[in-house]
Amino acid sequence: MRRQSRINLQGHARNLIAALALICVVGTQASADESVTVVSWGGSYAEACKKAVLDPFAEETGIEVRLESYNGGLAQIRAQVETGNVHWDVVDLEFADLARGCDEGLFELIDIDELPPAHDGTPARDDYFEGTFSECGGGGIFYSTVYAYNNESFAGQRPSTIEDFFDLEKFPGRRGMRRTAGANLEFALLADGVPPDEIYAVLDTPGGVNRAFGKLDTIKEHIVWWEAGAQPPQMLADQEVVMSTAYNGRIFNAQVLEQQPFTIVWDGQVLDYGQFAIVAGTPNLEAARSYLLFASRVENMAAIGHYIAYSPTRRSGIDLITTHRETGVEMRPHMPSAPENMGRVVRNDWEWWADHGEEINERFSAWLSR
Amino acid sequence: MALSLAGARVRAAALTLPLVAFIGVTFLAPLGLMLARSVHEPLVADSLPDTLAVLENWDGVSLPGEDVFQALARELLTLHKQRSLGGVATRVNRLESGMRSAIVRTARQLRNADPGSWREAMIAAAPIWNEPKAWRALQRSGERYTLRHFLHALDLERDSEGNVVAQPPDQRIYLSLLGRTLMVSVVITVICLILGYPVAYLIANSPPSRSNLLLLLVLVPFWTSLLVRTTSWIVLLQNQGVINDLLVAVGLTTEESRIPMIYNMTGTLVAMTQILLPFMVLPLYAVMRTIAPSQMRAAAALGASFGQAFVRVYWPQTLPGIAAGSLLVFILSIGYYITPALVGGRTGQLISNLIAYHMQQSLNWGLAAALGAILLVCVALLFFLFNRLVGVERMRFT
């Protein structure tokens, strides 16, 4: 009898192990088939994307979503596509990179008519703002490069215009700027008296670029250069700099989530937009496509605006944004597109940068190292 | 007898085959392919064969004929359909900024049209086709083999007549950066020698228990991750860092005039010296260990002062170690990349940081390869000189 039961127990154990093994095999297979790696810009923006889009997507579809971060550019994507070893499925891109990469065949084509329509039935094609979608993109936000300061750095008068950023006499101290030519040349020309809508016409003349670099020369010795979008709030908090250019959403999140005494100067903001795209040749194409379609739904595009101050690039999404989900702050006045923030605005001309970026950035490197 | 000797030699040589194959596959082949990129750029030539063929009859000044426009339009449309237009556009754009959008826009607008005149249709899409410079850029980017990248890496370029001229001063960067890199490498080598020599002497001339401890002190940082050491320097040297805090606390500087010690050349020099110091100390120690202490005592017994004994007896015997250590440190620092990138800020960047920029950001691999080749030639030249002056066979690494 005893012996009998032991044999039985062994039999049970064997069955259990077999079942467990089966679950493991099935489990790993399911996750290998159903996962998608999304690459975004890190820090509080990636955090917002995760809460607004990635987590709800994983919940709705059961597809596992992995989040990675990068600092922009096409190099890593090109390397993956050219070697046929694609491990990024979906990437969040600046529009200039998206357009260039799309022309080079680095991204899968997306038919705009496949994207979900607005709630009133308006097709996506008409719902997107003019020129903010590419034949490889989905989702999309407006964001803005502004400059911000720490209130504690200024006892008396505070900066309020883009001219003040370049005014060392009125506001002495170090300034943070992104280590690239983009947006910095625009700021420099604005501060030098060029009207916002003539910036790129001036940059197109040979003297225009000189003029911009000349203006940057006036504060060159006082600039601390940053590369990742998460750096400027940190530098301002540490008072490593008295003011810094930054992405508006990062400053907003530092204001509301960390109660940092920061102020954004909207004057002279450089408005830009970006989209998600699927890397060509990804082994997880189906999962990546369903992610992209999910991220292109108006309510999901607007949801990002409930966690960080970036607004959707679809018209019907603007009105869906109400308050910050975690603190209840009214979002609209913090958006780049709020009328009171739209005084002097430069609309980033991605096409100009796609054409001239390489030459200008080489000159920027030469200028920097001098 | 001779036969069996030859057989043994063949067998011995066969034993090295795996290593030779390994070096060939993992080192020589990639290196060769990369260097080939600096002169070989076939993409445009392969993508636009018909256009380049008819463009050969072009006089280079006037506007090309309708046949050229037609050939280009056809090929652009094909490329656009294959989604490989972007690479061609980017390469032509390197010779003439603005060509990228011109090419892409032209292909888009011609897509659905079969116009009577390709010339008019293309100029309507992008007015730059009306200018000879657009066609010159196209022609020159179609050269399969080119010295363009080497010219660029030496701050030179070709003007519209094809003469080699200096780049405009605002664009010049590589020569001065190369000079700076060589300077920094020399300075770091000298500092390492000055700092490392007494340390190696101390280790070599201490009783074993103490010398082992001292050696460990040299080796532990050597074994510590490069990134950890570099970031530790950031903690120490930054504006709100330990050293500045200390200087302010003891009153040597004030809160307002904290000394900028990092994100500049000082940061690069300090961090690189510390990281490369073991490469100087270890060869020196290896040589000094073999010098019997009795020699110095004998010199003293014969009436030499310590200074005389050092200069005439000790120092000459350490020369092979000095040579080995200096060569190691110099060659390592000439290609150093990660430390200057992290602590060099604006003024502490070296040539390798620009190579990395062209590899990773601008994606101009041809230029990166040319810069790398020039760096390689510099190192080879210096090694040759060094060999002439000191003699490689005299060096001692262990």
Short mmCIF file of N, CA and C in Angstrom, two decimals, chain A residues 245-369:
data_model
loop_
_atom_site.label_atom_id
_atom_site.label_comp_id
_atom_site.label_asym_id
_atom_site.label_seq_id
_atom_site.Cartn_x
_atom_site.Cartn_y
_atom_site.Cartn_z
N THR A 245 17.91 76.21 -22.42
CA THR A 245 16.92 75.76 -23.38
C THR A 245 16.52 74.35 -22.96
N ALA A 246 15.28 73.97 -23.30
CA ALA A 246 14.77 72.67 -22.85
C ALA A 246 13.51 72.35 -23.63
N TYR A 247 13.09 71.09 -23.57
CA TYR A 247 11.78 70.74 -24.13
C TYR A 247 10.72 71.13 -23.12
N ASN A 248 9.68 71.80 -23.59
CA ASN A 248 8.73 72.38 -22.65
C ASN A 248 8.11 71.35 -21.71
N GLY A 249 7.86 70.11 -22.21
CA GLY A 249 7.20 69.11 -21.37
C GLY A 249 8.05 68.69 -20.19
N ARG A 250 9.34 68.65 -20.38
CA ARG A 250 10.24 68.25 -19.29
C ARG A 250 10.20 69.27 -18.16
N ILE A 251 10.18 70.54 -18.57
CA ILE A 251 10.13 71.59 -17.55
C ILE A 251 8.79 71.53 -16.82
N PHE A 252 7.71 71.32 -17.60
CA PHE A 252 6.38 71.23 -16.99
C PHE A 252 6.35 70.11 -15.96
N ASN A 253 6.87 68.94 -16.30
CA ASN A 253 6.82 67.82 -15.35
C ASN A 253 7.66 68.09 -14.11
N ALA A 254 8.79 68.79 -14.29
CA ALA A 254 9.58 69.14 -13.11
C ALA A 254 8.78 70.12 -12.23
N GLN A 255 8.01 71.01 -12.88
CA GLN A 255 7.20 71.97 -12.12
C GLN A 255 6.12 71.26 -11.32
N VAL A 256 5.34 70.40 -11.97
CA VAL A 256 4.18 69.86 -11.28
C VAL A 256 4.49 68.61 -10.46
N LEU A 257 5.42 67.78 -10.93
CA LEU A 257 5.67 66.53 -10.20
C LEU A 257 6.71 66.71 -9.11
N GLU A 258 7.69 67.59 -9.35
CA GLU A 258 8.75 67.76 -8.35
C GLU A 258 8.70 69.12 -7.68
N GLN A 259 7.66 69.89 -7.99
CA GLN A 259 7.50 71.24 -7.40
C GLN A 259 8.75 72.09 -7.56
N GLN A 260 9.40 71.98 -8.69
CA GLN A 260 10.58 72.82 -8.92
C GLN A 260 10.11 74.24 -9.27
N PRO A 261 10.81 75.25 -8.75
CA PRO A 261 10.40 76.64 -9.01
C PRO A 261 10.90 77.13 -10.36
N PHE A 262 10.48 76.46 -11.43
CA PHE A 262 10.94 76.82 -12.76
C PHE A 262 9.90 77.68 -13.46
N THR A 263 10.37 78.56 -14.35
CA THR A 263 9.47 79.33 -15.20
C THR A 263 9.89 79.14 -16.65
N ILE A 264 8.89 78.89 -17.51
CA ILE A 264 9.16 78.78 -18.94
C ILE A 264 9.00 80.14 -19.59
N VAL A 265 9.95 80.50 -20.45
CA VAL A 265 9.80 81.71 -21.26
C VAL A 265 9.36 81.26 -22.64
N TRP A 266 8.12 81.54 -22.97
CA TRP A 266 7.56 81.04 -24.23
C TRP A 266 7.97 81.89 -25.41
N ASP A 267 8.43 83.11 -25.14
CA ASP A 267 8.81 84.00 -26.24
C ASP A 267 9.92 83.34 -27.06
N GLY A 268 9.70 83.23 -28.36
CA GLY A 268 10.73 82.67 -29.23
C GLY A 268 10.77 81.16 -29.25
N GLN A 269 9.73 80.48 -28.79
CA GLN A 269 9.73 79.01 -28.80
C GLN A 269 9.89 78.47 -30.22
N VAL A 270 10.60 77.35 -30.33
CA VAL A 270 10.76 76.69 -31.63
C VAL A 270 9.87 75.45 -31.61
N LEU A 271 8.78 75.52 -32.39
CA LEU A 271 7.76 74.47 -32.36
C LEU A 271 8.09 73.38 -33.36
N ASP A 272 7.99 72.15 -32.91
CA ASP A 272 8.36 71.01 -33.77
C ASP A 272 7.38 69.89 -33.50
N TYR A 273 7.46 68.83 -34.30
CA TYR A 273 6.60 67.69 -34.05
C TYR A 273 7.32 66.41 -34.41
N GLY A 274 6.80 65.32 -33.90
CA GLY A 274 7.43 64.02 -34.16
C GLY A 274 6.36 62.95 -34.25
N GLN A 275 6.78 61.74 -34.68
CA GLN A 275 5.85 60.63 -34.83
C GLN A 275 6.55 59.32 -34.49
N PHE A 276 5.75 58.29 -34.27
CA PHE A 276 6.27 56.93 -34.17
C PHE A 276 6.45 56.36 -35.57
N ALA A 277 7.42 55.45 -35.75
CA ALA A 277 7.55 54.73 -37.01
C ALA A 277 8.03 53.31 -36.72
N ILE A 278 7.73 52.40 -37.65
CA ILE A 278 8.13 50.99 -37.50
C ILE A 278 9.41 50.77 -38.28
N VAL A 279 10.41 50.21 -37.61
CA VAL A 279 11.69 49.95 -38.28
C VAL A 279 11.52 48.84 -39.31
N ALA A 280 12.01 49.08 -40.53
CA ALA A 280 11.84 48.13 -41.63
C ALA A 280 12.53 46.80 -41.30
N GLY A 281 11.84 45.71 -41.57
CA GLY A 281 12.44 44.40 -41.37
C GLY A 281 12.33 43.88 -39.96
N THR A 282 11.51 44.52 -39.11
CA THR A 282 11.37 44.01 -37.75
C THR A 282 10.71 42.63 -37.76
N PRO A 283 11.18 41.72 -36.91
CA PRO A 283 10.54 40.40 -36.84
C PRO A 283 9.16 40.46 -36.17
N ASN A 284 8.87 41.55 -35.48
CA ASN A 284 7.59 41.67 -34.78
C ASN A 284 6.65 42.62 -35.51
N LEU A 285 6.60 42.50 -36.82
CA LEU A 285 5.86 43.47 -37.63
C LEU A 285 4.40 43.58 -37.21
N GLU A 286 3.75 42.44 -36.99
CA GLU A 286 2.31 42.50 -36.68
C GLU A 286 2.07 43.24 -35.37
N ALA A 287 2.87 42.87 -34.33
CA ALA A 287 2.72 43.53 -33.04
C ALA A 287 3.04 45.02 -33.17
N ALA A 288 4.07 45.35 -33.96
CA ALA A 288 4.46 46.74 -34.13
C ALA A 288 3.35 47.52 -34.83
N ARG A 289 2.74 46.90 -35.84
CA ARG A 289 1.64 47.57 -36.55
C ARG A 289 0.45 47.81 -35.63
N SER A 290 0.13 46.80 -34.82
CA SER A 290 -1.03 47.03 -33.95
C SER A 290 -0.69 48.09 -32.91
N TYR A 291 0.58 48.16 -32.50
CA TYR A 291 0.94 49.24 -31.58
C TYR A 291 0.77 50.60 -32.26
N LEU A 292 1.26 50.68 -33.50
CA LEU A 292 1.21 51.97 -34.20
C LEU A 292 -0.24 52.42 -34.41
N LEU A 293 -1.11 51.48 -34.77
CA LEU A 293 -2.51 51.84 -34.97
C LEU A 293 -3.15 52.27 -33.64
N PHE A 294 -2.78 51.56 -32.57
CA PHE A 294 -3.29 51.92 -31.25
C PHE A 294 -2.83 53.33 -30.86
N ALA A 295 -1.54 53.61 -31.12
CA ALA A 295 -0.98 54.91 -30.74
C ALA A 295 -1.51 56.03 -31.61
N SER A 296 -2.14 55.69 -32.75
CA SER A 296 -2.67 56.72 -33.65
C SER A 296 -4.13 57.04 -33.36
N ARG A 297 -4.76 56.29 -32.44
CA ARG A 297 -6.13 56.65 -32.06
C ARG A 297 -6.10 58.00 -31.37
N VAL A 298 -7.08 58.82 -31.72
CA VAL A 298 -7.08 60.19 -31.21
C VAL A 298 -7.00 60.23 -29.69
N GLU A 299 -7.79 59.37 -29.02
CA GLU A 299 -7.82 59.47 -27.56
C GLU A 299 -6.47 59.06 -26.95
N ASN A 300 -5.76 58.16 -27.63
CA ASN A 300 -4.45 57.77 -27.10
C ASN A 300 -3.39 58.83 -27.36
N MET A 301 -3.50 59.50 -28.52
CA MET A 301 -2.58 60.60 -28.79
C MET A 301 -2.79 61.71 -27.78
N ALA A 302 -4.06 61.96 -27.48
CA ALA A 302 -4.37 63.02 -26.51
C ALA A 302 -3.96 62.60 -25.10
N ALA A 303 -3.95 61.28 -24.85
CA ALA A 303 -3.64 60.81 -23.49
C ALA A 303 -2.24 61.22 -23.07
N ILE A 304 -1.30 61.28 -24.02
CA ILE A 304 0.06 61.73 -23.67
C ILE A 304 -0.01 63.11 -23.04
N GLY A 305 -0.93 63.93 -23.57
CA GLY A 305 -1.11 65.28 -23.04
C GLY A 305 -1.69 65.32 -21.64
N HIS A 306 -2.09 64.17 -21.10
CA HIS A 306 -2.56 64.13 -19.71
C HIS A 306 -1.43 63.85 -18.74
N TYR A 307 -0.24 63.58 -19.28
CA TYR A 307 0.90 63.28 -18.41
C TYR A 307 2.07 64.22 -18.64
N ILE A 308 2.11 64.87 -19.81
CA ILE A 308 3.21 65.79 -20.10
C ILE A 308 2.66 66.81 -21.09
N ALA A 309 3.24 68.02 -21.11
CA ALA A 309 2.61 69.12 -21.84
C ALA A 309 2.92 69.10 -23.33
N TYR A 310 2.58 68.00 -23.99
CA TYR A 310 2.71 67.91 -25.44
C TYR A 310 1.34 67.62 -26.02
N SER A 311 1.00 68.32 -27.11
CA SER A 311 -0.35 68.15 -27.63
C SER A 311 -0.34 67.30 -28.90
N PRO A 312 -1.46 66.60 -29.17
CA PRO A 312 -1.53 65.71 -30.32
C PRO A 312 -1.51 66.49 -31.63
N THR A 313 -1.05 65.83 -32.71
CA THR A 313 -0.99 66.50 -34.01
C THR A 313 -2.28 66.28 -34.80
N ARG A 314 -3.34 65.79 -34.15
CA ARG A 314 -4.63 65.67 -34.82
C ARG A 314 -5.60 66.66 -34.23
N ARG A 315 -6.34 67.33 -35.10
CA ARG A 315 -7.22 68.41 -34.67
C ARG A 315 -8.21 67.95 -33.61
N SER A 316 -8.81 66.78 -33.84
CA SER A 316 -9.86 66.35 -32.93
C SER A 316 -9.30 65.95 -31.57
N GLY A 317 -7.97 65.84 -31.46
CA GLY A 317 -7.38 65.44 -30.19
C GLY A 317 -7.23 66.60 -29.22
N ILE A 318 -7.13 67.81 -29.76
CA ILE A 318 -6.83 68.98 -28.91
C ILE A 318 -7.87 69.14 -27.81
N ASP A 319 -9.17 68.99 -28.18
CA ASP A 319 -10.22 69.26 -27.20
C ASP A 319 -10.37 68.15 -26.17
N LEU A 320 -9.73 67.00 -26.42
CA LEU A 320 -9.85 65.89 -25.48
C LEU A 320 -8.97 66.08 -24.26
N ILE A 321 -8.01 67.01 -24.35
CA ILE A 321 -7.06 67.17 -23.24
C ILE A 321 -7.68 68.02 -22.14
N THR A 322 -7.66 67.49 -20.92
CA THR A 322 -8.25 68.25 -19.81
C THR A 322 -7.21 68.57 -18.75
N THR A 323 -7.03 67.67 -17.80
CA THR A 323 -6.13 67.97 -16.69
C THR A 323 -5.04 66.92 -16.58
N HIS A 324 -3.98 67.29 -15.89
CA HIS A 324 -2.88 66.37 -15.63
C HIS A 324 -3.39 65.25 -14.72
N ARG A 325 -3.22 64.01 -15.14
CA ARG A 325 -3.82 62.88 -14.44
C ARG A 325 -3.34 62.74 -12.99
N GLU A 326 -2.10 63.10 -12.73
CA GLU A 326 -1.56 62.84 -11.40
C GLU A 326 -1.75 64.00 -10.43
N THR A 327 -1.85 65.22 -10.97
CA THR A 327 -1.93 66.37 -10.06
C THR A 327 -3.19 67.20 -10.27
N GLY A 328 -3.92 66.96 -11.35
CA GLY A 328 -5.13 67.71 -11.60
C GLY A 328 -4.90 69.11 -12.17
N VAL A 329 -3.64 69.40 -12.56
CA VAL A 329 -3.36 70.72 -13.13
C VAL A 329 -4.02 70.85 -14.50
N GLU A 330 -4.63 71.98 -14.76
CA GLU A 330 -5.22 72.26 -16.07
C GLU A 330 -4.10 72.29 -17.11
N MET A 331 -4.21 71.46 -18.15
CA MET A 331 -3.10 71.30 -19.08
C MET A 331 -3.01 72.41 -20.13
N ARG A 332 -4.16 72.95 -20.53
CA ARG A 332 -4.16 73.79 -21.73
C ARG A 332 -3.17 74.95 -21.69
N PRO A 333 -3.08 75.71 -20.59
CA PRO A 333 -2.13 76.84 -20.60
C PRO A 333 -0.67 76.42 -20.70
N HIS A 334 -0.38 75.15 -20.46
CA HIS A 334 1.02 74.69 -20.50
C HIS A 334 1.42 74.14 -21.86
N MET A 335 0.45 74.06 -22.77
CA MET A 335 0.75 73.50 -24.09
C MET A 335 1.43 74.54 -24.97
N PRO A 336 2.34 74.10 -25.84
CA PRO A 336 2.99 75.05 -26.76
C PRO A 336 1.98 75.81 -27.61
N SER A 337 0.85 75.14 -27.90
CA SER A 337 -0.11 75.73 -28.83
C SER A 337 -1.12 76.66 -28.14
N ALA A 338 -1.04 76.82 -26.81
CA ALA A 338 -1.97 77.74 -26.12
C ALA A 338 -1.77 79.14 -26.67
N PRO A 339 -2.87 79.85 -26.97
CA PRO A 339 -2.74 81.15 -27.64
C PRO A 339 -1.80 82.11 -26.92
N GLU A 340 -1.84 82.10 -25.56
CA GLU A 340 -0.98 83.05 -24.84
C GLU A 340 0.50 82.69 -24.96
N ASN A 341 0.81 81.45 -25.41
CA ASN A 341 2.21 81.06 -25.57
C ASN A 341 2.70 81.25 -27.01
N MET A 342 1.77 81.63 -27.89
CA MET A 342 2.09 81.64 -29.31
C MET A 342 2.47 83.02 -29.82
N GLY A 343 3.06 83.84 -28.96
CA GLY A 343 3.45 85.18 -29.39
C GLY A 343 4.47 85.13 -30.52
N ARG A 344 5.74 84.95 -30.16
CA ARG A 344 6.77 84.81 -31.20
C ARG A 344 7.12 83.33 -31.31
N VAL A 345 6.74 82.70 -32.38
CA VAL A 345 6.97 81.27 -32.55
C VAL A 345 7.73 81.01 -33.84
N VAL A 346 8.77 80.18 -33.76
CA VAL A 346 9.43 79.70 -34.98
C VAL A 346 8.92 78.30 -35.22
N ARG A 347 8.37 78.06 -36.40
CA ARG A 347 7.99 76.68 -36.74
C ARG A 347 9.19 76.01 -37.37
N ASN A 348 9.70 74.99 -36.69
CA ASN A 348 10.90 74.33 -37.17
C ASN A 348 10.70 73.83 -38.59
N ASP A 349 11.61 74.22 -39.49
CA ASP A 349 11.52 73.81 -40.89
C ASP A 349 12.38 72.56 -41.06
N TRP A 350 11.75 71.40 -40.87
CA TRP A 350 12.53 70.16 -40.88
C TRP A 350 13.18 69.93 -42.22
N GLU A 351 12.53 70.39 -43.30
CA GLU A 351 13.09 70.17 -44.63
C GLU A 351 14.41 70.94 -44.77
N TRP A 352 14.43 72.17 -44.24
CA TRP A 352 15.66 72.96 -44.30
C TRP A 352 16.77 72.23 -43.54
N TRP A 353 16.41 71.68 -42.38
CA TRP A 353 17.43 70.99 -41.57
C TRP A 353 17.86 69.69 -42.21
N ALA A 354 16.93 68.99 -42.89
CA ALA A 354 17.32 67.75 -43.58
C ALA A 354 18.33 68.06 -44.68
N ASP A 355 18.16 69.22 -45.33
CA ASP A 355 19.09 69.61 -46.40
C ASP A 355 20.42 70.13 -45.87
N HIS A 356 20.36 70.94 -44.84
CA HIS A 356 21.56 71.66 -44.41
C HIS A 356 22.16 71.17 -43.10
N GLY A 357 21.45 70.26 -42.43
CA GLY A 357 21.87 69.84 -41.10
C GLY A 357 23.30 69.33 -41.05
N GLU A 358 23.66 68.53 -42.05
CA GLU A 358 24.98 67.92 -42.01
C GLU A 358 26.08 68.99 -42.12
N GLU A 359 25.92 69.87 -43.10
CA GLU A 359 26.91 70.92 -43.31
C GLU A 359 26.98 71.85 -42.09
N ILE A 360 25.80 72.25 -41.61
CA ILE A 360 25.77 73.20 -40.50
C ILE A 360 26.32 72.57 -39.23
N ASN A 361 26.01 71.30 -39.00
CA ASN A 361 26.50 70.68 -37.78
C ASN A 361 28.00 70.45 -37.81
N GLU A 362 28.55 70.28 -39.00
CA GLU A 362 29.99 70.18 -39.10
C GLU A 362 30.62 71.52 -38.74
N ARG A 363 29.99 72.57 -39.24
CA ARG A 363 30.48 73.90 -38.88
C ARG A 363 30.29 74.16 -37.39
N PHE A 364 29.18 73.65 -36.86
CA PHE A 364 28.92 73.79 -35.43
C PHE A 364 30.02 73.11 -34.61
N SER A 365 30.43 71.90 -35.05
CA SER A 365 31.52 71.20 -34.36
C SER A 365 32.80 72.01 -34.40
N ALA A 366 33.09 72.57 -35.60
CA ALA A 366 34.30 73.38 -35.73
C ALA A 366 34.22 74.58 -34.80
N TRP A 367 33.06 75.20 -34.78
CA TRP A 367 32.85 76.39 -33.94
C TRP A 367 33.01 76.03 -32.47
N LEU A 368 32.43 74.90 -32.09
CA LEU A 368 32.48 74.47 -30.68
C LEU A 368 33.89 74.25 -30.20
N SER A 369 34.70 73.57 -31.05
CA SER A 369 36.02 73.17 -30.56
C SER A 369 36.99 74.33 -30.53
#
